CSV table of C-alpha atoms in Angstrom, one decimal:
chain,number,residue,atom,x,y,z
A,30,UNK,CA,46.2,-6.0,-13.0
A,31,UNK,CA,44.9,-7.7,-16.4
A,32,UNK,CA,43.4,-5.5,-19.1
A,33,UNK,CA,42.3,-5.2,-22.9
A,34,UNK,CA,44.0,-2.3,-24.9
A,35,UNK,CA,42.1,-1.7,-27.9
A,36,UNK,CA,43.7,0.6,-30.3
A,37,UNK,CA,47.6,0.5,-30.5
A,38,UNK,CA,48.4,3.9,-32.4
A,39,UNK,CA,50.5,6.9,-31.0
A,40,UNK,CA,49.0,7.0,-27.7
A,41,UNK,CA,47.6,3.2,-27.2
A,42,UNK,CA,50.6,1.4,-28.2
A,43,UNK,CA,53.0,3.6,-26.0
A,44,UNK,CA,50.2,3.0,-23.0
A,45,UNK,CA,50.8,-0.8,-23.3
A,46,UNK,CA,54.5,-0.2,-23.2
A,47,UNK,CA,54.1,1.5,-19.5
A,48,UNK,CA,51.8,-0.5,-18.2
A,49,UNK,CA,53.6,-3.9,-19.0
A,50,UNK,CA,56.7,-2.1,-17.7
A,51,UNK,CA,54.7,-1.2,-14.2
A,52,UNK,CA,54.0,-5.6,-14.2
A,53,UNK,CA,50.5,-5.5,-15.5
A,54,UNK,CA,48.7,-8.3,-18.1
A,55,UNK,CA,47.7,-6.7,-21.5
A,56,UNK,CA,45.5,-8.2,-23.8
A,57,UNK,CA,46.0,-6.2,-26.6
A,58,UNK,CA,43.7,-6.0,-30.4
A,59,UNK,CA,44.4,-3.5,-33.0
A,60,UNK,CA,42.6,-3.7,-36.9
A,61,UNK,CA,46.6,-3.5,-38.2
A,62,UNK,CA,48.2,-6.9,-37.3
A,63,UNK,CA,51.7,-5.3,-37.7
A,64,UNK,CA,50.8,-3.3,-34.6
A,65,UNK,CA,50.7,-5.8,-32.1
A,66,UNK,CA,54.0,-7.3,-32.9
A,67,UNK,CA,56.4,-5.1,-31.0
A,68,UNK,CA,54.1,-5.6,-27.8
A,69,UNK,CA,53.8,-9.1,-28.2
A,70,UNK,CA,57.6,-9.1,-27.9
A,71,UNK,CA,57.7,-6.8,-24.7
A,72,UNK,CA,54.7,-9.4,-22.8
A,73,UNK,CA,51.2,-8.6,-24.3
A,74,UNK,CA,48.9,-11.2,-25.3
A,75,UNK,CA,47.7,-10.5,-29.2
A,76,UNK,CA,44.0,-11.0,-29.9
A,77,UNK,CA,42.7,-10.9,-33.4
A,78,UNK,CA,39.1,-9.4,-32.7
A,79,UNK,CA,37.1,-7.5,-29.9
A,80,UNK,CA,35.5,-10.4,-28.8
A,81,UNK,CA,38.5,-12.4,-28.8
A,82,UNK,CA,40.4,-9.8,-26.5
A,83,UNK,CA,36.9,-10.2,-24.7
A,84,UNK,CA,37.2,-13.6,-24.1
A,85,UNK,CA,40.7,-13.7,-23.3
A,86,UNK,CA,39.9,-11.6,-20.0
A,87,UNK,CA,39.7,-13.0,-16.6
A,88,UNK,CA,36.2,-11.7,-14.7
A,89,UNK,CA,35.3,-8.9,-14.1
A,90,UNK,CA,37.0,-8.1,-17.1
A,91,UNK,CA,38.5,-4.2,-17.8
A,92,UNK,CA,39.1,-2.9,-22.0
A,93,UNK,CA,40.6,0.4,-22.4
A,94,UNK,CA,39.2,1.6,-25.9
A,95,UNK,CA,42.0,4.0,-27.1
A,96,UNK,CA,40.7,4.4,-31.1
A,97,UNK,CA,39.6,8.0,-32.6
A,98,UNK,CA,36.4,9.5,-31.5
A,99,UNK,CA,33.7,9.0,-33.4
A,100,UNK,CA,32.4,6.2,-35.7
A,101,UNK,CA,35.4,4.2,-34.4
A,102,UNK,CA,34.6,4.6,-30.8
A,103,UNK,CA,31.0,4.0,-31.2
A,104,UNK,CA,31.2,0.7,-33.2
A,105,UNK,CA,34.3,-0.6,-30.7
A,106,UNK,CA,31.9,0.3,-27.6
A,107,UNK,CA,28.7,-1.5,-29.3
A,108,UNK,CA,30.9,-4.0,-29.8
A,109,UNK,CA,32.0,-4.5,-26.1
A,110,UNK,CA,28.3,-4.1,-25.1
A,111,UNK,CA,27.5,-7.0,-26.8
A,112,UNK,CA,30.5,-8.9,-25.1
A,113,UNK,CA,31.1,-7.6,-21.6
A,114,UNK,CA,28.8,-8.8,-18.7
A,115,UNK,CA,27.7,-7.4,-15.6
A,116,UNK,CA,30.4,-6.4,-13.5
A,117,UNK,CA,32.8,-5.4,-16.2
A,118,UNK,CA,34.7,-2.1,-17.0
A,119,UNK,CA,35.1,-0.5,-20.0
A,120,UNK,CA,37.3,2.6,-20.5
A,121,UNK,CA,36.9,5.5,-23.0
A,122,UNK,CA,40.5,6.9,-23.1
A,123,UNK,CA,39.9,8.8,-26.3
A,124,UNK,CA,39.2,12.2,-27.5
A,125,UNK,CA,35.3,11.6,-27.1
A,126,UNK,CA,33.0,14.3,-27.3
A,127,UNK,CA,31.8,14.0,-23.2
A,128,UNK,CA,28.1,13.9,-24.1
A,129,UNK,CA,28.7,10.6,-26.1
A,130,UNK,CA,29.9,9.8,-23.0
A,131,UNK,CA,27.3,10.0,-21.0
A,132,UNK,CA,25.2,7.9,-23.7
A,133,UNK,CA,27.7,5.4,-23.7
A,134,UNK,CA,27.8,5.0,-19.7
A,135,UNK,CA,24.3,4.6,-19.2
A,136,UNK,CA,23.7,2.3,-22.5
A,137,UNK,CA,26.1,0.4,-20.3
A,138,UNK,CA,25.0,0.4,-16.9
A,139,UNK,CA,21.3,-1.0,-18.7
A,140,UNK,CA,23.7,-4.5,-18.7
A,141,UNK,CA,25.8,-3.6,-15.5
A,142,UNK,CA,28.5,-2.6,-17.1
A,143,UNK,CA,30.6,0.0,-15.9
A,144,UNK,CA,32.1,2.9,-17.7
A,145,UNK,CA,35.0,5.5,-17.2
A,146,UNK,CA,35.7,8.3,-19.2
A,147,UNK,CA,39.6,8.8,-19.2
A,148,UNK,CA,40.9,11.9,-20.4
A,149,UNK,CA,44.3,11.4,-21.9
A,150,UNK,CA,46.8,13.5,-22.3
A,151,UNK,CA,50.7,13.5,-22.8
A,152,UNK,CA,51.0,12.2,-26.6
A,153,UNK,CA,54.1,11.1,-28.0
A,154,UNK,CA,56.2,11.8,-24.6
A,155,UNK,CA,53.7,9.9,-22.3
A,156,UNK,CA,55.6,6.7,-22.4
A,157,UNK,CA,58.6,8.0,-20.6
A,158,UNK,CA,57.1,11.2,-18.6
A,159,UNK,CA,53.4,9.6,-17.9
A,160,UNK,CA,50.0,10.5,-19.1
A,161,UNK,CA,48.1,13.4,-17.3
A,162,UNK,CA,44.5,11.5,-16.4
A,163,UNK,CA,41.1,13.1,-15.4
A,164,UNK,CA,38.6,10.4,-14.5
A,165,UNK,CA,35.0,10.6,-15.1
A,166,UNK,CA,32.8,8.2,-13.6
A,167,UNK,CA,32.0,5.4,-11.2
A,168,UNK,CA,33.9,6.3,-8.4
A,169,UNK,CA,34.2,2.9,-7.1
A,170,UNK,CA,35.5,1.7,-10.4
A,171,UNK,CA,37.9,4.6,-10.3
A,172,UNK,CA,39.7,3.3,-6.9
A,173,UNK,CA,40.0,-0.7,-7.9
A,174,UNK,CA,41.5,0.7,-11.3
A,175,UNK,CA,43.9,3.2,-9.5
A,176,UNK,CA,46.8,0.9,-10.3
A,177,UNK,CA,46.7,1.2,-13.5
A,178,UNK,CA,46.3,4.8,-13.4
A,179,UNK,CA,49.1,5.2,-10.9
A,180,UNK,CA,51.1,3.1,-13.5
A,181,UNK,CA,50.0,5.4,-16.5
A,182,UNK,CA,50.3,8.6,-14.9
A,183,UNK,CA,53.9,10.6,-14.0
A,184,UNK,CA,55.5,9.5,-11.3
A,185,UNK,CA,54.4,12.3,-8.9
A,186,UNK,CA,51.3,12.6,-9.8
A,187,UNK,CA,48.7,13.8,-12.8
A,188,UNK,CA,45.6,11.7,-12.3
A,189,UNK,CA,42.6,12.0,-10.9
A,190,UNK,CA,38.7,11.2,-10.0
A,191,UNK,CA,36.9,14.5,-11.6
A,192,UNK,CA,33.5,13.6,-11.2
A,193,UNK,CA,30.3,11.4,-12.7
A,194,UNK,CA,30.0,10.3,-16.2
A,195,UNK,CA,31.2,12.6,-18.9
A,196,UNK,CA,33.7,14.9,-16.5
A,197,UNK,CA,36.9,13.5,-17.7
A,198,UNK,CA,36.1,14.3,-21.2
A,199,UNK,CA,34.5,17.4,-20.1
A,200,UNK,CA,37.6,18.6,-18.6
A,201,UNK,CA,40.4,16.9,-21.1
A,202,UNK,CA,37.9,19.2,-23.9
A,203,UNK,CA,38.6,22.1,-21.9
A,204,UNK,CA,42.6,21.3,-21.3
A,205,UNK,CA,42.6,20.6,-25.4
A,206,UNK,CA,41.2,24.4,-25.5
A,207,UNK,CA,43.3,26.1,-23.4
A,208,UNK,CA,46.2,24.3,-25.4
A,209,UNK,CA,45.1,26.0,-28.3
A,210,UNK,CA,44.9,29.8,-26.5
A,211,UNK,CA,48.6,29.0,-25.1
A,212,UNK,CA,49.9,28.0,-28.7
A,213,UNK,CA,48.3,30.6,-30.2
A,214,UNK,CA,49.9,33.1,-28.2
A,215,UNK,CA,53.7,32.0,-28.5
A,216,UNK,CA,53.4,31.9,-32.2
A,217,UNK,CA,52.0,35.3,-32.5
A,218,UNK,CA,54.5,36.9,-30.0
A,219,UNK,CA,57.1,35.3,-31.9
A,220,UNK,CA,55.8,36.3,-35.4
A,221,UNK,CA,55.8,39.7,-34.4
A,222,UNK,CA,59.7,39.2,-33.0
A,223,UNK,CA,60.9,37.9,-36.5
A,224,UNK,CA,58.9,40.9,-37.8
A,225,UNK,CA,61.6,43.8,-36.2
A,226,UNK,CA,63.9,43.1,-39.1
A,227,UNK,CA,66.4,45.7,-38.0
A,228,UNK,CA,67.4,43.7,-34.8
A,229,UNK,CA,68.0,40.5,-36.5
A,230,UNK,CA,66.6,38.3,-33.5
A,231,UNK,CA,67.1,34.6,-33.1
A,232,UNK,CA,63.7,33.1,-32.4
A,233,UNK,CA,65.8,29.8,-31.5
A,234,UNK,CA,67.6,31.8,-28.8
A,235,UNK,CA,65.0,34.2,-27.8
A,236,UNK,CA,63.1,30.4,-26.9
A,237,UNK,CA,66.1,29.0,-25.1
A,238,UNK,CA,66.0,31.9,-22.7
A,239,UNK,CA,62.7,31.9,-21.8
A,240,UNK,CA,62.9,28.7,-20.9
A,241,UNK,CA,64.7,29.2,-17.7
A,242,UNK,CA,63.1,31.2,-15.2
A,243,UNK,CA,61.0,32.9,-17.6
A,244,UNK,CA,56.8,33.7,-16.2
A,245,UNK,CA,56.1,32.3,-19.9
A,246,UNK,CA,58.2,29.0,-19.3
A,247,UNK,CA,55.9,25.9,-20.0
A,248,UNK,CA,56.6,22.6,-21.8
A,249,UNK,CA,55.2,23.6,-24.8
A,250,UNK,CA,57.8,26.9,-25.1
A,251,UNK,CA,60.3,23.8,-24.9
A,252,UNK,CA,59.1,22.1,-28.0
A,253,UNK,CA,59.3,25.5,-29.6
A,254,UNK,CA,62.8,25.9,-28.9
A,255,UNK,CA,63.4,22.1,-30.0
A,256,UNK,CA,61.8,22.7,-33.3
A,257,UNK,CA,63.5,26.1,-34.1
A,258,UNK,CA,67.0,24.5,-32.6
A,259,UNK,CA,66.2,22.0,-35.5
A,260,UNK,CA,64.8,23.8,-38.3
A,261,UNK,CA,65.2,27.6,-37.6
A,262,UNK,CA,63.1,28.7,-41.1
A,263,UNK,CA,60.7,26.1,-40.7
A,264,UNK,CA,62.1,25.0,-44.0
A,265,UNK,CA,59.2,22.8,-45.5
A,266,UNK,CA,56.7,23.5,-43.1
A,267,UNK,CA,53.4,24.5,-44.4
A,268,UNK,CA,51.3,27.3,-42.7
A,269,UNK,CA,48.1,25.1,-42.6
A,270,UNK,CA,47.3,24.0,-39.1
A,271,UNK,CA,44.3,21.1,-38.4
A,272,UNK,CA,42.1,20.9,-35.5
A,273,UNK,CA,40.8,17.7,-33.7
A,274,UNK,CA,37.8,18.4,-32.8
A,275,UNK,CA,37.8,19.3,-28.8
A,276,UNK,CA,38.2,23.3,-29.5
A,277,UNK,CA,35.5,23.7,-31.5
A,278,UNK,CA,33.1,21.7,-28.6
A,279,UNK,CA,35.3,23.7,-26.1
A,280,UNK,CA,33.7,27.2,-27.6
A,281,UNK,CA,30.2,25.5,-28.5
A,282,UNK,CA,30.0,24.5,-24.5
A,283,UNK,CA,31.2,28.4,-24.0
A,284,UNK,CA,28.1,29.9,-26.0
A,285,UNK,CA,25.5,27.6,-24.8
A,286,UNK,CA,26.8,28.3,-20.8
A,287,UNK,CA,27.5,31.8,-21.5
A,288,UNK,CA,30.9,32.3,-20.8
A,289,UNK,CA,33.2,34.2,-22.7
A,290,UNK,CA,36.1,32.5,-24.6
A,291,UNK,CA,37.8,35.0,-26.8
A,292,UNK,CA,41.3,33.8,-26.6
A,293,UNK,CA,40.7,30.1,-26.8
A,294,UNK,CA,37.8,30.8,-29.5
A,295,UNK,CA,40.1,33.4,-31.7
A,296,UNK,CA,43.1,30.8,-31.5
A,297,UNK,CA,40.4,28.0,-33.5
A,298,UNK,CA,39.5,30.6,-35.6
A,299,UNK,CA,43.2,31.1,-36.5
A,300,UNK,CA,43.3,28.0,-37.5
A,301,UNK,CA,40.4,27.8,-39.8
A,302,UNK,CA,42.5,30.8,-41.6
A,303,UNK,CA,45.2,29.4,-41.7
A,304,UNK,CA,43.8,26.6,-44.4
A,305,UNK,CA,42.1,29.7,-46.6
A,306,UNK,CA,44.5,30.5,-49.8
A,307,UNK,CA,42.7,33.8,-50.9
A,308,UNK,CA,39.9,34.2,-48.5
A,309,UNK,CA,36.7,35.5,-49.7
A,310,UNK,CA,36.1,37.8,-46.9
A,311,UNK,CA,39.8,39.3,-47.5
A,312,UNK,CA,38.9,39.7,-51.2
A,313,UNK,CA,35.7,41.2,-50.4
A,314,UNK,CA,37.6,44.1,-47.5
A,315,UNK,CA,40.1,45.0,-50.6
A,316,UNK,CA,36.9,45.3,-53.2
A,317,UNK,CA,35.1,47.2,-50.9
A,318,UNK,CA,37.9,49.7,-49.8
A,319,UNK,CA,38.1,50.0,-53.8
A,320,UNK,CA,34.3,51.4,-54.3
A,321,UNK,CA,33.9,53.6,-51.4
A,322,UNK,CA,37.3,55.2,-51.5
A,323,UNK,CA,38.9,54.3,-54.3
A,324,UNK,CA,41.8,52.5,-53.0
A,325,UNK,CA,43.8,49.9,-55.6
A,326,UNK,CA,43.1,46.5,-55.5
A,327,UNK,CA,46.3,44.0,-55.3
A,328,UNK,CA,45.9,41.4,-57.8
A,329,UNK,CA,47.3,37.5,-57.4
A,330,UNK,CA,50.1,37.0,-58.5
């Protein structure tokens, strides 16, 4: 099949790579020139502006908009809206928030324009192992795009139609949560291992094992053993830990439905603490313990 990529960075350039490999047509755009280059070189057809990729597209055209969510998403899909014509597909495979998704599919559908909400997961890895892909949607346009999917995804499976508009970002926002729980839990257990001075363990080890037959065995308890086999101390490795965006709508969703999230919302939380030097609350515990019970207060070094 023929399609637009727009957006070449970790994830979009990487896409491109798979699906020319699987024999599709990519017309590719990207705001950095330098970008392009590599896929021009492996089949891809360059374009040097939305419109231009546009235009370069046989009808019914498809674009895949792969940019952060956001300002960049909006302006790319206004963009297309202005382009695209009745019949045409556009793709959100970004890290959209689902209930701009929803917006954007039915600003759409006011021209004829069909959207899907992809969501996209399998970063850095996903050009050889495949990209995991819930679908959101027109079902219809779901099936004639099953190609590409099938092309994008692993080889035995890891895509699928979830549901109308806004369910593939609904349930890539939940996957991006319980990623969160599930990292927050192996580096706890394994702080508290390195914490048992006396038995000198080897966190590195300790990873390698569990990896084989282990209940606790998972991809990402791989990539901890690859990063302790590499750098055992975390030499250079600052304790301050960023968030994208998807948990802290994962535990919004959770209050305003009512459902309880402690270990997904407590593993966000962690992370907010983990960017505090000196914490007010912390401070304000240790001054407080002072004047009721006259406990010493540490002071900074």
């Amino acid at each position: 099949m023929q399609l637009g990529m727009i957006g070449l960075g970790r994830m979009g350039g990487n896409m491109v790579s798979r699906l020319l490999g699987g024999g599709h047509k990519i017309v590719v755009f990207d705001p950095n020139p330098e970008a392009m280059q590599p896929l021009v070189k492996l089949g891809a057809t360059s374009a040097t502006s939305v419109p231009q990729l546009v235009n370069g597209l046989k009808a019914p055209r498809i674009a895949w908009v792969m940019v952060p969510s956001g300002q960049a998403t909006e302006m790319t899909i206004e963009t297309l809206a202005g382009e695209m014509s009745a019949g045409d597909i556009v793709i959100d495979g970004g890290n959209s928030n689902y209930r701009d998704s929803i917006r954007h599919a039915a600003a759409l559908a006011q021209k004829g324009v069909t959207m899907l909400d992809v969501g996209t997961s399998g970063g850095i890895w996903g050009l050889k192992e495949g990209y995991c892909l819930t679908i959101g949607g027109d079902r219809a346009a779901f099936k004639k795009l099953e190609p590409v999917f099938r092309t994008l995804a692993p080889a035995n499976g890891g895509y699928g139609y979830v549901g109308p508009s806004g369910a593939g970002h609904f349930v890539k926002m939940v996957h991006n949560g319980i990623e969160y729980g599930l990292m927050e839990s192996y580096a706890e257990g394994l702080e508290l291992l390195a914490a048992k001075k006396e038995f000198q363990l080897d966190l590195g080890q300790i990873s390698e094992i569990w990896r084989h037959g282990s209940v606790v065995r998972s991809w990402l308890l791989d990539l901890i053993a690859e990063a302790l086999k590499e750098n055992p101390d975390l030499e250079g490795i600052s304790a301050y830990v960023e968030d994208s965006g998807e948990g802290r709508w994962t535990a919004k969703e959770a209050i305003e439905l009512g459902v309880p999230l402690p270990v997904i919302t407590q593993a966000l939380e962690a992370r907010f603490r983990s960017r505090q030097e000196q914490p007010l609350a912390a401070r304000l515990l240790a001054v407080l313990r002072q004047k009721f019970g006259g406990h010493s207060v540490k002071k900074p070094d």
